[in-house]
Coordinates of C-alpha atoms (C1' of nucleotides) in Angstrom, one line a residue:
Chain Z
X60 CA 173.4 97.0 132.9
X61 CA 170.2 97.5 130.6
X62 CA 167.6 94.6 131.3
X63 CA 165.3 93.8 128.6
X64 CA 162.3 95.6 130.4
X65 CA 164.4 99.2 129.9
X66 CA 165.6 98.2 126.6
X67 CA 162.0 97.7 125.0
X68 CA 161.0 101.1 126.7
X69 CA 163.8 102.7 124.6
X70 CA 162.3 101.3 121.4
X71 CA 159.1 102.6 120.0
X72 CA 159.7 103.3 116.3
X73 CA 161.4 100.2 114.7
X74 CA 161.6 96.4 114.2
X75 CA 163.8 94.3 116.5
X76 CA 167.0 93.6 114.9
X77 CA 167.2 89.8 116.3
X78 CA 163.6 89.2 115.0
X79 CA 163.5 91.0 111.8
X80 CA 167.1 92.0 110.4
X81 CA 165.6 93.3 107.1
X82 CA 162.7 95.0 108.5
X83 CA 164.9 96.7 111.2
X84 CA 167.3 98.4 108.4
X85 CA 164.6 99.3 106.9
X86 CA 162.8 100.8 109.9
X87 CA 166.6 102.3 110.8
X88 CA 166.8 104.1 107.6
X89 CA 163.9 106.0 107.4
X90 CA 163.2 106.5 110.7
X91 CA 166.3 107.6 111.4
X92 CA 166.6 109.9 108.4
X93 CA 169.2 108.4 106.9
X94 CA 167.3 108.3 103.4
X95 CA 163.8 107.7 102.5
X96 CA 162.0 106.5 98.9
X97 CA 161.3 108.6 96.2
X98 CA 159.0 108.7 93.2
X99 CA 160.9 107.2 91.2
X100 CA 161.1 103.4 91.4
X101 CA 164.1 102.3 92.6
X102 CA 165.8 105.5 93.0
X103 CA 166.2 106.7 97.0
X104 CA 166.5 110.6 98.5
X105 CA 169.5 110.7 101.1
X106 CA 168.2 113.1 103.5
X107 CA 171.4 114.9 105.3
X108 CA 172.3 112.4 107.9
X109 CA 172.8 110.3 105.3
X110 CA 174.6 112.2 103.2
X111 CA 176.1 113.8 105.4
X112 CA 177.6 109.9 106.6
X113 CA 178.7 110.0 103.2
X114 CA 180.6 113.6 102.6
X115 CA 182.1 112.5 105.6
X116 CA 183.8 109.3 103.9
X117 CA 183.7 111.5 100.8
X118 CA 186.6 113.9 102.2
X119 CA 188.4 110.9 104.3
X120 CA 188.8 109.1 100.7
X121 CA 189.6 112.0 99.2
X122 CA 192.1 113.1 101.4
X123 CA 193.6 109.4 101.2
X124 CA 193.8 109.4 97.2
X125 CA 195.2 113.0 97.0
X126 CA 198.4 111.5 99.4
X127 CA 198.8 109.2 96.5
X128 CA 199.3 111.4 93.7
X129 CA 195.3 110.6 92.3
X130 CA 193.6 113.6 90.6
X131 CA 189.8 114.7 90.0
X132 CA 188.3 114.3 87.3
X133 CA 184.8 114.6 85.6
X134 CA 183.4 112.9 82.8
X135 CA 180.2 113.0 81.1
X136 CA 176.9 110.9 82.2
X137 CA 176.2 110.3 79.0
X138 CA 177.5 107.2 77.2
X139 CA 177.4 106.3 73.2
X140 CA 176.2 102.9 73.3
X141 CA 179.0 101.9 70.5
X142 CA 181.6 103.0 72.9
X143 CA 180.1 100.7 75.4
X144 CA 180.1 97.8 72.6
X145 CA 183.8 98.0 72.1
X146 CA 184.5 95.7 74.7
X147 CA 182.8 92.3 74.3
X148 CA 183.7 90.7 78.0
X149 CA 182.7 94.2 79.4
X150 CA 179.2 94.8 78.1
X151 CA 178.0 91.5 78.4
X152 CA 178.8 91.8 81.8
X153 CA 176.0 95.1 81.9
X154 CA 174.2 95.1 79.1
X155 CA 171.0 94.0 81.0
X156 CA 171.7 96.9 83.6
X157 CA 171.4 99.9 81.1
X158 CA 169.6 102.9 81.0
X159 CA 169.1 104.5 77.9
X160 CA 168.2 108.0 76.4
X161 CA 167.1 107.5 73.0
X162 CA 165.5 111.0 72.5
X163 CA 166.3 114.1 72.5
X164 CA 165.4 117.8 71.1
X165 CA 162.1 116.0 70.6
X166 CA 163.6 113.6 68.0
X167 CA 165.1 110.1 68.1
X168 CA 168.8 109.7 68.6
X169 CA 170.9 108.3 65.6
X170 CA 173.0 107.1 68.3
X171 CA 171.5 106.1 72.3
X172 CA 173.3 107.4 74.9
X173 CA 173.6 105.4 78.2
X174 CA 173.5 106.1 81.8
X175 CA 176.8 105.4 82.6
X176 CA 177.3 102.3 84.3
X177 CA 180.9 102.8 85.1
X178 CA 183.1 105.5 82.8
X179 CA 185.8 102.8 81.7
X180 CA 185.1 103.3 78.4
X181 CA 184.5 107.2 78.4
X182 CA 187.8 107.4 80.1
X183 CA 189.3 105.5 78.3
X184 CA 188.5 107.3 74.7
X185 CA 188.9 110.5 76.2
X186 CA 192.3 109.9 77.5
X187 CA 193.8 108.1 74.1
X188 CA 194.2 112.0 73.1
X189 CA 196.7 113.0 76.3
X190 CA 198.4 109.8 76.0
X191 CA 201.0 109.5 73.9
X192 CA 204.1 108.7 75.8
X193 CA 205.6 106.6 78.4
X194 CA 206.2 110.2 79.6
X195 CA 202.4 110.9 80.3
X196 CA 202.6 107.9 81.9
X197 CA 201.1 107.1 84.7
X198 CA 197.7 108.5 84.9
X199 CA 195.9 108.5 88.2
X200 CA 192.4 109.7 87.7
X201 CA 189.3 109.9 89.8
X202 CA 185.5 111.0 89.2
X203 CA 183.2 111.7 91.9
X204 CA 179.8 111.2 90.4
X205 CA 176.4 108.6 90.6
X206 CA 176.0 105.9 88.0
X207 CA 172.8 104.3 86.7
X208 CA 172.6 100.8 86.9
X209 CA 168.8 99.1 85.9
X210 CA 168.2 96.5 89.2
X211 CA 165.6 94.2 89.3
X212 CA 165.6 94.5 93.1
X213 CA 166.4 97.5 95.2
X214 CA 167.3 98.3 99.0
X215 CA 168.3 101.6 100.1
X216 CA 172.0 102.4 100.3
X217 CA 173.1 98.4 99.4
X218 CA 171.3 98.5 95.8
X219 CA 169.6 101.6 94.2
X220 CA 169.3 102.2 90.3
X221 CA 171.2 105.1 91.0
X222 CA 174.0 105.7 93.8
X223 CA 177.2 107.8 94.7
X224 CA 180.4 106.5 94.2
X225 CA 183.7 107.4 93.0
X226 CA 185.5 105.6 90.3
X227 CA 189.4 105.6 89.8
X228 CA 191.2 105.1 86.6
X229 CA 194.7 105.2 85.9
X230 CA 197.1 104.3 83.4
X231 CA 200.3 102.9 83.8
X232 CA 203.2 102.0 81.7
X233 CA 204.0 98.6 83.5
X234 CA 202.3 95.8 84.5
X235 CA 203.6 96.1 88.2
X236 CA 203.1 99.2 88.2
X237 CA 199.4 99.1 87.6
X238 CA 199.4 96.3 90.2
X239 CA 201.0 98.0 93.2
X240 CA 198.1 100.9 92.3
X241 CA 195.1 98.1 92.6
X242 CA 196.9 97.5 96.1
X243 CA 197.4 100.8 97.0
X244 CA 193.7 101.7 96.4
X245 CA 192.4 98.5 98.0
X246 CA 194.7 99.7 101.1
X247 CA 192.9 103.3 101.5
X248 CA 189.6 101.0 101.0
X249 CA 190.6 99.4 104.4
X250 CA 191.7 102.3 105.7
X251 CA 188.3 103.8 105.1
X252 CA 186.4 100.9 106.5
X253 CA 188.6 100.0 109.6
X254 CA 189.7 103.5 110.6
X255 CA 187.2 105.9 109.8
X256 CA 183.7 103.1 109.8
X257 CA 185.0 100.9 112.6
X258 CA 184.6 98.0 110.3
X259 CA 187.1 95.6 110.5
X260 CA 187.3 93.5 106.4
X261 CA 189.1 91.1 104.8
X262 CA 190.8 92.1 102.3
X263 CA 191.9 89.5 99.3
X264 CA 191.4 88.3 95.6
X265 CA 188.0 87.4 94.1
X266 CA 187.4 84.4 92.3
X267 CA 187.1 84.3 88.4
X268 CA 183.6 83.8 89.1
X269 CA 183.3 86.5 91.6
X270 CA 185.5 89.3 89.6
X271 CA 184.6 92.5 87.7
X272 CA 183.5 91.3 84.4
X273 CA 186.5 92.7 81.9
X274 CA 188.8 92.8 84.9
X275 CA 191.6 90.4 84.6
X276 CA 191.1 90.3 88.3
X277 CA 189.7 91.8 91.1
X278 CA 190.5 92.7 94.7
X279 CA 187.6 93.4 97.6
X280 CA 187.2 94.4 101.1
X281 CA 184.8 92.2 102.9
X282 CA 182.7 93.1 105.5
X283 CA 180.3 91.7 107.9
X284 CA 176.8 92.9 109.4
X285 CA 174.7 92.2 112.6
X286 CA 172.7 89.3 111.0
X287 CA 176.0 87.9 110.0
X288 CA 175.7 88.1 106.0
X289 CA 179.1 90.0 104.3
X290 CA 179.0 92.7 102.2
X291 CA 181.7 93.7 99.8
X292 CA 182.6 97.6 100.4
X293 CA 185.1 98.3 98.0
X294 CA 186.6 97.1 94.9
X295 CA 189.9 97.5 92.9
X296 CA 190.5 95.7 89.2
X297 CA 193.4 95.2 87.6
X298 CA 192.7 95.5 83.3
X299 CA 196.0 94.4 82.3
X300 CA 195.6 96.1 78.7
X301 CA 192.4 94.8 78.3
X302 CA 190.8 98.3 77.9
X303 CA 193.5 99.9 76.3
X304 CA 193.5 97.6 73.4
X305 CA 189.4 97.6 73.1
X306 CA 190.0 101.5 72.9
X307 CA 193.3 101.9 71.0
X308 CA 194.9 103.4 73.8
X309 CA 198.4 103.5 72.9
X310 CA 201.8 105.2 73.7
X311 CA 205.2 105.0 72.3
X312 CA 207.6 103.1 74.9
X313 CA 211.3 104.0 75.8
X314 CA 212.4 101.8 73.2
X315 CA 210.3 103.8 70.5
X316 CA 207.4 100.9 69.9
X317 CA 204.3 101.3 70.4
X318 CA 202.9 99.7 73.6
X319 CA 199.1 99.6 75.2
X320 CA 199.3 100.7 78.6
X321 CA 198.2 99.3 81.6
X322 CA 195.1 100.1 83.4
X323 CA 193.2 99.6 87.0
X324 CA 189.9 101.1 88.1
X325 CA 188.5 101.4 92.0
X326 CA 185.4 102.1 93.5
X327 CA 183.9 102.4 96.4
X328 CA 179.8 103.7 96.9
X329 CA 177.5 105.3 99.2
X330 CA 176.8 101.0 100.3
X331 CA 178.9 102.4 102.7
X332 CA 176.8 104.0 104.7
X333 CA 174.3 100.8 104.4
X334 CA 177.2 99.2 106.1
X335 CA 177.8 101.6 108.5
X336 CA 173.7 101.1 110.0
X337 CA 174.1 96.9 109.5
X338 CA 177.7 96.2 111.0
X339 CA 177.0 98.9 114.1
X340 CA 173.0 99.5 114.7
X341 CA 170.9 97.5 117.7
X342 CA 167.6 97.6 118.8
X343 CA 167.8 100.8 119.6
X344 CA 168.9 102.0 115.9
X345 CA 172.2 103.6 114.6
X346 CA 175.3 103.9 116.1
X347 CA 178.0 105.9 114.2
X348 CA 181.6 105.6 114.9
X349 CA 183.1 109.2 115.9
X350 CA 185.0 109.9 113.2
X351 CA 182.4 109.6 111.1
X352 CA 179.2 111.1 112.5
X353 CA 178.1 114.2 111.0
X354 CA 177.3 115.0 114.8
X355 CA 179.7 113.8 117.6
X356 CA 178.1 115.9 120.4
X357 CA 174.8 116.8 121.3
X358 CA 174.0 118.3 124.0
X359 CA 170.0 117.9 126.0
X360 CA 170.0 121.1 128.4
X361 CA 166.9 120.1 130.9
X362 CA 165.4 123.3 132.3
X363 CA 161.8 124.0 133.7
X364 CA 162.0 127.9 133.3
X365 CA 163.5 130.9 131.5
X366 CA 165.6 131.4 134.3
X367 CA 166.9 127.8 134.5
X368 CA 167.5 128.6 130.7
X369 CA 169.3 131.0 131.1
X370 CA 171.6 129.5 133.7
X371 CA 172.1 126.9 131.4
X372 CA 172.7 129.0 128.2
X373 CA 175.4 130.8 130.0
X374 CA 176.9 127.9 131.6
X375 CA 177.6 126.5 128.2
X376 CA 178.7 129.2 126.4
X377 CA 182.6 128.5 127.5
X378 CA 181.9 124.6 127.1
X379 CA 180.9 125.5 123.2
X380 CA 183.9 127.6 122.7
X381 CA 186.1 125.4 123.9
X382 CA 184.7 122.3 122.1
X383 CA 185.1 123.9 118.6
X384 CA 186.9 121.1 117.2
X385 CA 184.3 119.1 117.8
X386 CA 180.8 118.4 115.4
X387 CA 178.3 119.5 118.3
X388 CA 174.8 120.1 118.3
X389 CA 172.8 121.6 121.0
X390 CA 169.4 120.8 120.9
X391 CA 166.9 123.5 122.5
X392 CA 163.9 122.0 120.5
X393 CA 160.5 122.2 122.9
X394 CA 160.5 118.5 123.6
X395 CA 161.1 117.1 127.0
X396 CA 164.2 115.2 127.7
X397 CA 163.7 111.7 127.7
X398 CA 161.8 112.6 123.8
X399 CA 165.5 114.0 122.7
X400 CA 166.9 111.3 124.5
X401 CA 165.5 108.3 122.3
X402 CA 165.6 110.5 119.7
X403 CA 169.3 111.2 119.4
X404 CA 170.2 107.1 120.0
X405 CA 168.2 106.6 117.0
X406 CA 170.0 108.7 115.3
X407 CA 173.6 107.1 116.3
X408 CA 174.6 110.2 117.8
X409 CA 178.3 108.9 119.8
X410 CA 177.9 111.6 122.4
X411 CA 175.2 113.0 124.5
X412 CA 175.9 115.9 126.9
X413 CA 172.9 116.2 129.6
X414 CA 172.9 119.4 131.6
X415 CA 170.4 120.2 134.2
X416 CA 170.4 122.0 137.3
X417 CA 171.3 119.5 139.7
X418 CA 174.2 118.9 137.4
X419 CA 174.6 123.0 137.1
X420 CA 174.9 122.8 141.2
X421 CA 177.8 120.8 141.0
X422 CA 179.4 122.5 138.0
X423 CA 179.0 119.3 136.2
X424 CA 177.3 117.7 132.7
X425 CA 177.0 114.0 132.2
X426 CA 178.3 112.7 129.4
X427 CA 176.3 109.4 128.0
X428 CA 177.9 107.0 125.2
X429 CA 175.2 106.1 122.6
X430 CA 177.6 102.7 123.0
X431 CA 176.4 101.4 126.3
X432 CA 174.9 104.2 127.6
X433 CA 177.2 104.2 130.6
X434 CA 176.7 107.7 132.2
X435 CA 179.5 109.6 133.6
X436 CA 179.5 112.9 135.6
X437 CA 182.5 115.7 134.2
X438 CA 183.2 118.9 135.8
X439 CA 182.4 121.6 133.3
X440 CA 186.1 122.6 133.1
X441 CA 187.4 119.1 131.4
X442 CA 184.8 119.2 128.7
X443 CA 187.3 120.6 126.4
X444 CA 189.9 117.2 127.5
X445 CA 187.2 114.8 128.4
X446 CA 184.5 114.8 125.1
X447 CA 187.5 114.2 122.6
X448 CA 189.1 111.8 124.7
X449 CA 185.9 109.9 124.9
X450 CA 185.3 110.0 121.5
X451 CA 188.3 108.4 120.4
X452 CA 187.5 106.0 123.4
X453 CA 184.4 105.1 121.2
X454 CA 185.7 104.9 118.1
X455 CA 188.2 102.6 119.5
X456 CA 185.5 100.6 121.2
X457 CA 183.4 100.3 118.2
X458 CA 186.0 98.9 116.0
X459 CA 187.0 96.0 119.1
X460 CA 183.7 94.8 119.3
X461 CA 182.9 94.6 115.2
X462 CA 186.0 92.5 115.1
X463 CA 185.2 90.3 118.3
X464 CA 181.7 90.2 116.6
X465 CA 183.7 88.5 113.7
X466 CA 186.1 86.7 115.5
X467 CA 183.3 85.1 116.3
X468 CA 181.1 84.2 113.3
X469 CA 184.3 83.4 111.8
X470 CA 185.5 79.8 111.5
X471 CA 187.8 77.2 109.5
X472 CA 186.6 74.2 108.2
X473 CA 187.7 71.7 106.0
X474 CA 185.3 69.7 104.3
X475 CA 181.8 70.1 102.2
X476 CA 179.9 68.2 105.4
X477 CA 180.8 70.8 107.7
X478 CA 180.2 73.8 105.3
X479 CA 176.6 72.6 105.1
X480 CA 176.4 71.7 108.3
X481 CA 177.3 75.4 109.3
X482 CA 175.1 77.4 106.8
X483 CA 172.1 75.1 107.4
X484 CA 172.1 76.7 111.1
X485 CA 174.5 79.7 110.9
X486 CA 176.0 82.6 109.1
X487 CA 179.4 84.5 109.4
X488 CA 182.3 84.0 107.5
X489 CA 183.8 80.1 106.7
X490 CA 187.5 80.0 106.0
X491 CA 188.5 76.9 104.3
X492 CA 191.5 75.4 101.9
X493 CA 190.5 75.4 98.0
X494 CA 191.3 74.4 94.8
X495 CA 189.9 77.5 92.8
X496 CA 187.9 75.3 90.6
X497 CA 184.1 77.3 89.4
X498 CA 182.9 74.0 90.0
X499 CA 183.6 73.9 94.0
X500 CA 182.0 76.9 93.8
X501 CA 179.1 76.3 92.6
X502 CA 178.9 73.0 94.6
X503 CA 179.1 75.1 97.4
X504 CA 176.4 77.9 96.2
X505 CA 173.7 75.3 95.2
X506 CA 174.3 73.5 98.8
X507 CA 174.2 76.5 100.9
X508 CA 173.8 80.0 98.9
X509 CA 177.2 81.2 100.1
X510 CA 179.7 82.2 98.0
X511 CA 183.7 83.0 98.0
X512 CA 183.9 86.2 98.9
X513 CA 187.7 86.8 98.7
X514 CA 191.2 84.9 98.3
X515 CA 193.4 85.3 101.4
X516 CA 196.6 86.5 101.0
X517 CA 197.6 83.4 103.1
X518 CA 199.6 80.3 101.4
X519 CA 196.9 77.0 100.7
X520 CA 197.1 74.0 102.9
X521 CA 195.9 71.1 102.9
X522 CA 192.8 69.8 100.3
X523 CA 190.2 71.5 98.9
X524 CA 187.4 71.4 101.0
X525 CA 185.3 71.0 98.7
X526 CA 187.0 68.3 95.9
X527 CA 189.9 67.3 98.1
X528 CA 192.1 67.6 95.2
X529 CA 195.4 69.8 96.5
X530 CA 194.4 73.5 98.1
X531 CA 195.7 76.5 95.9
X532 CA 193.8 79.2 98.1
X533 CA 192.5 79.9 101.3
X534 CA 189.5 80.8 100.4
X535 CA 186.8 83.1 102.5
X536 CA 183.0 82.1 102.2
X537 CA 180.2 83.5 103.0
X538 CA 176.4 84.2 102.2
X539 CA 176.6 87.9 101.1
X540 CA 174.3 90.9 100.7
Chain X
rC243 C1' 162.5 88.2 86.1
rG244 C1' 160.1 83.7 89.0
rG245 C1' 157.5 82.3 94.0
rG246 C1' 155.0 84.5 98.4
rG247 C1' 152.8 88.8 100.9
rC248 C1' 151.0 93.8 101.3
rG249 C1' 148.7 98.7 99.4
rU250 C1' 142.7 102.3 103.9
rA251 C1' 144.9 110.3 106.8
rG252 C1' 152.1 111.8 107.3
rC253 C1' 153.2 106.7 109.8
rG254 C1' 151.1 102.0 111.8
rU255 C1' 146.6 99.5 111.5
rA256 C1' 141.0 97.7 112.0
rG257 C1' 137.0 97.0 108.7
rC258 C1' 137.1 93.0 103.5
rC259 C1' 135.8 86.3 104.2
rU260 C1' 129.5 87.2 105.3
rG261 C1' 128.6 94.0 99.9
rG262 C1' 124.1 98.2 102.7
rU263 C1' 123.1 103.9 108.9
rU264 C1' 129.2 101.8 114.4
rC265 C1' 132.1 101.7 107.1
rA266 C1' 134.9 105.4 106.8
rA267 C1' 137.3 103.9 112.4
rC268 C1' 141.5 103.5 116.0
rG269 C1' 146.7 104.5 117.8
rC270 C1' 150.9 107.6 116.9
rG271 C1' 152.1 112.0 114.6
rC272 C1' 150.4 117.2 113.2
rG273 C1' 147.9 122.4 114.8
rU274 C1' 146.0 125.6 119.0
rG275 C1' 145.6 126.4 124.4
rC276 C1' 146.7 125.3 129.5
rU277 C1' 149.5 122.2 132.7
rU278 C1' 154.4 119.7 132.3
rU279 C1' 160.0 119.0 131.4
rG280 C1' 166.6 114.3 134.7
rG281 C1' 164.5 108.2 129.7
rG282 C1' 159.5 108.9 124.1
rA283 C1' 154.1 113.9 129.2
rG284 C1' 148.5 114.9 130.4
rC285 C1' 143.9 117.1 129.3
rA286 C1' 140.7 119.9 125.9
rC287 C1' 139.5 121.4 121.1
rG288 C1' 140.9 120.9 115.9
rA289 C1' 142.8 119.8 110.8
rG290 C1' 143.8 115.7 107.9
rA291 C1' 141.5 109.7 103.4
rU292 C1' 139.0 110.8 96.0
rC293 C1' 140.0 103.4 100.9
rG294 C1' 147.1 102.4 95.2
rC295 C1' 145.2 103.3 89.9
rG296 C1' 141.7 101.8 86.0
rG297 C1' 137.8 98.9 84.4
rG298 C1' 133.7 95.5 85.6
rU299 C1' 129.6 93.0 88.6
rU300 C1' 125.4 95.3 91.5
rC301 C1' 119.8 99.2 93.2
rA302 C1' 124.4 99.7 96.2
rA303 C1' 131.8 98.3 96.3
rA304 C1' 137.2 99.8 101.0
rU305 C1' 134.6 94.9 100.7
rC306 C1' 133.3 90.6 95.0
rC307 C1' 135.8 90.0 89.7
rC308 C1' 139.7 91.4 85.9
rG309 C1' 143.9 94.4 84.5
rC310 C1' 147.8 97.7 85.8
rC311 C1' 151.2 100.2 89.2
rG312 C1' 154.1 100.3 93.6
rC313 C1' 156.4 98.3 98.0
rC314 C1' 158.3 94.2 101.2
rC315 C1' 160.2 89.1 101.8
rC316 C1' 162.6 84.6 99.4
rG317 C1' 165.4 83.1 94.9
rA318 C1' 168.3 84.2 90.1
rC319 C1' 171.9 89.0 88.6
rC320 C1' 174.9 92.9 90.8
rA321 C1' 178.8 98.4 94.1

RNA sequence: CGGGGCGUAGCGUAGCCUGGUUCAACGCGCGUGCUUUGGGAGCACGAGAUCGCGGGUUCAAAUCCCGCCGCCCCGACCA
């Protein structure tokens, strides 16, 4: 076991986590060159680790929305205001988070054009042309693209002016329909976060409060990070014909009358990889989850001279061939060991393959989990059975202990008392019975800054905890990012 | 956008209160050379700062005053 003496000597570079949870994502993030600031306010630069976190949930989600029948799409950035205006519920929602060009070819616009925000309403216009019967029906779209969105207060990944996502629209000539898509997307959200992140979410309703302005409701996954605060990861709406009555959308049923159809959008955003850091990283800095990590293996060769090189060289030549499948990187920078060593754990690397020639003598490498740093000897041979079978070993572990961690900063309570009591010392998710009244909701907010995060798909019981009039939810809380 | 804090070399800081020949310094990092290499190496030499920006006070400003910009933390709003 690590004792706090060796722990401290693996940290150089970055803020405790325990001490300063801010300060240490922050530290985590640039120093482990995840992403960094940029000249313009607000706006970050993922550097490739980063990004590369995020093609990697990129072609996962991808993958996952192509099995459903979801096409690409792309849509222009640029916005007329007035199509922005159509919808009253929806722009009052954003209005205050617009950016706008107003010139252009060196002369005011008769019209601005916004940022986009979110493409409901370019979609939405665009697609009234190839929609004109139940037979066009459904349309499952999806745009890969960034959207502009003017915040006050910025943290890299969780809350940038500007960030990767994808948005989903589709169309739908049923109500239930249109619901079972919100579900289905929601699903590949969890997928995304449990399987592929190793974060375990709840998935549920938001409140009215809590929902997608426009939306006539909204679904989330909820996670939670190190310091205990949730953070929402993905979202799916359900419009009814909200939109496609603020656009006109219309199509001529199978009884020959004209009918709005019904619509759903779902995103989910590079926040992801902001989770990724705050529901995995220690002291030490990242961890990444196997699947995941742009690099699953890398490999410190420990030499003294060319000829030691060379041994080493050649005794890994097989070992790379036969670990194709694998994301490996071998790192023959001029840095001594224990430098690449810290390094590499910074960097949330799963994997680390030592090979030196003591180990060479034995026809062995160690193998050293970014985990727990356990160390374990393999003969050169397995490397090809043994590296995959620990990585899934990792990914495994990773996902037991995020939901042990919540199991337990998760509890049940039942009354107002207790919810204050908790926040006042704690964080973590509360579950409790409620009434879906605003005004528990706010009771609860003004009290002790958490918030519903979502509805469980659980029947109420019992009395609101927060009124005591009769539950109609179970309800999860939670002070969130 | 309100409250608090901070801007000095790539990064982290000292100096500021008590203006002035230790005021431009220290550690890390960076470059070169040699020795090293199994948990962040050592020595030597070297490069690198219009002290956030703009005004003002003064014989003299990193230091005092005003304004602006940026960043961080806490709130209100949000993927």
């Amino acid at each position: 076991m690590k004792d706090e003496r060796d722990e401290a000597g693996f940290v150089k570079d970055i803020r405790k986590q325990s001490v300063d949870f801010p300060g240490w994502y922050q530290d985590v993030v640039r120093k482990a060159e995840l992403a960094d600031y940029s000249p313009v306010r607000g706006c970050m630069v993922m550097r490739p680790l980063g990004y590369g976190l995020w093609e990697r949930i990129q072609r996962a989600l991808d993958d996952l929305f192509k099995q459903t029948g979801v096409e690409n799409w792309y849509f222009p950035a640029l916005i007329p205001l007035s199509f922005l205006e159509k919808e009253q519920e929806h722009v009052e929602g954003f209005e205050p988070e617009f950016a706008m060009v107003t010139r252009g070819g060196g002369k005011e616009l008769e019209e601005p054009l916004v940022l986009r925000p979110t493409s409901e309403t370019m979609i939405a216009s665009v697609l009234r042309n190839y929609i004109h019967s139940y037979r066009d029906l459904p349309v499952l779209t999806n745009q890969w693209n960034n959207v502009f969105r003017w915040e006050l207060r910025t943290r890299l990944f969780l809350r940038t002016m500007e960030f990767l996502w994808q948005e989903g629209h589709t169309f739908h000539e049923t109500a239930e329909e249109a619901e079972a898509q919100v579900l289905e997307k929601l699903e590949c959200y969890r997928v995304i976060a449990e399987d592929w992140c190793a974060i375990p979410v709840f998935k549920g309703r938001k409140s009215e409060t809590e929902k997608f302005a426009g939306a006539q409701y909204s679904m989330a996954i909820e996670g939670i990070m190190r310091d205990g605060k949730a953070l929402q990861m993905g979202t799916s709406h359900f419009f009814g014909q909200n939109f496609s009555r603020a656009y006109d959308l219309t199509f001529t049923g199978r009884t020959n009358e004209l009918q709005h159809p019904y619509s759903t959008s779902w995103g989910m955003s590079t926040r992801m990889v902001g989770s990724i850091v705050m529901a995995h990283g220690d002291d030490s800095g990242l961890q990444l989850p196997p699947r995941i990590a742009p690099i699953q293996l890398v490999i410190v060769p420990i030499f003294r001279s060319d000829a030691e090189r060379a041994q080493i060289e050649a005794a890994l030549a097989p070992v790379l061939r036969s670990l194709a499948t694998i994301r490996v990187r071998a790192d023959w920078r001029q840095e001594r060991p224990g430098y690449k060593f810290n390094e590499w754990e910074l960097k949330g690397v799963p994997l680390r393959l030592e090979i030196g020639p003591r180990d060479l003598a034995k026809g062995e490498a160690s193998l050293v989990r970014r985990l727990d740093r356990v160390r374990e000897p393999v003969k050169l041979g397995e490397l090809e059975r043994a590296v995959p079978a620990m990585l899934e070993s990792i990914q495994t572990a990773m996902l037991t202990r995020a939901l042990e961690f919540r199991k337990a900063h998760t509890v049940r309570l039942s009354s107002l008392e207790e919810m204050v009591r908790h926040f006042e010392s704690s964080t973590g998710f509360v579950i409790t019975p409620w009434c879906q009244d605003a005004a528990c909701e706010l009771t609860v907010k003004d009290r002790t800054t958490a918030t519903t995060r979502v509805i469980l798909d659980e029947p109420a019981q019992g009395s609101c905890a927060v009124c005591g009039r009769p539950a109609t939810a179970t309800v999860v809380w939670a002070k969130a990012y």
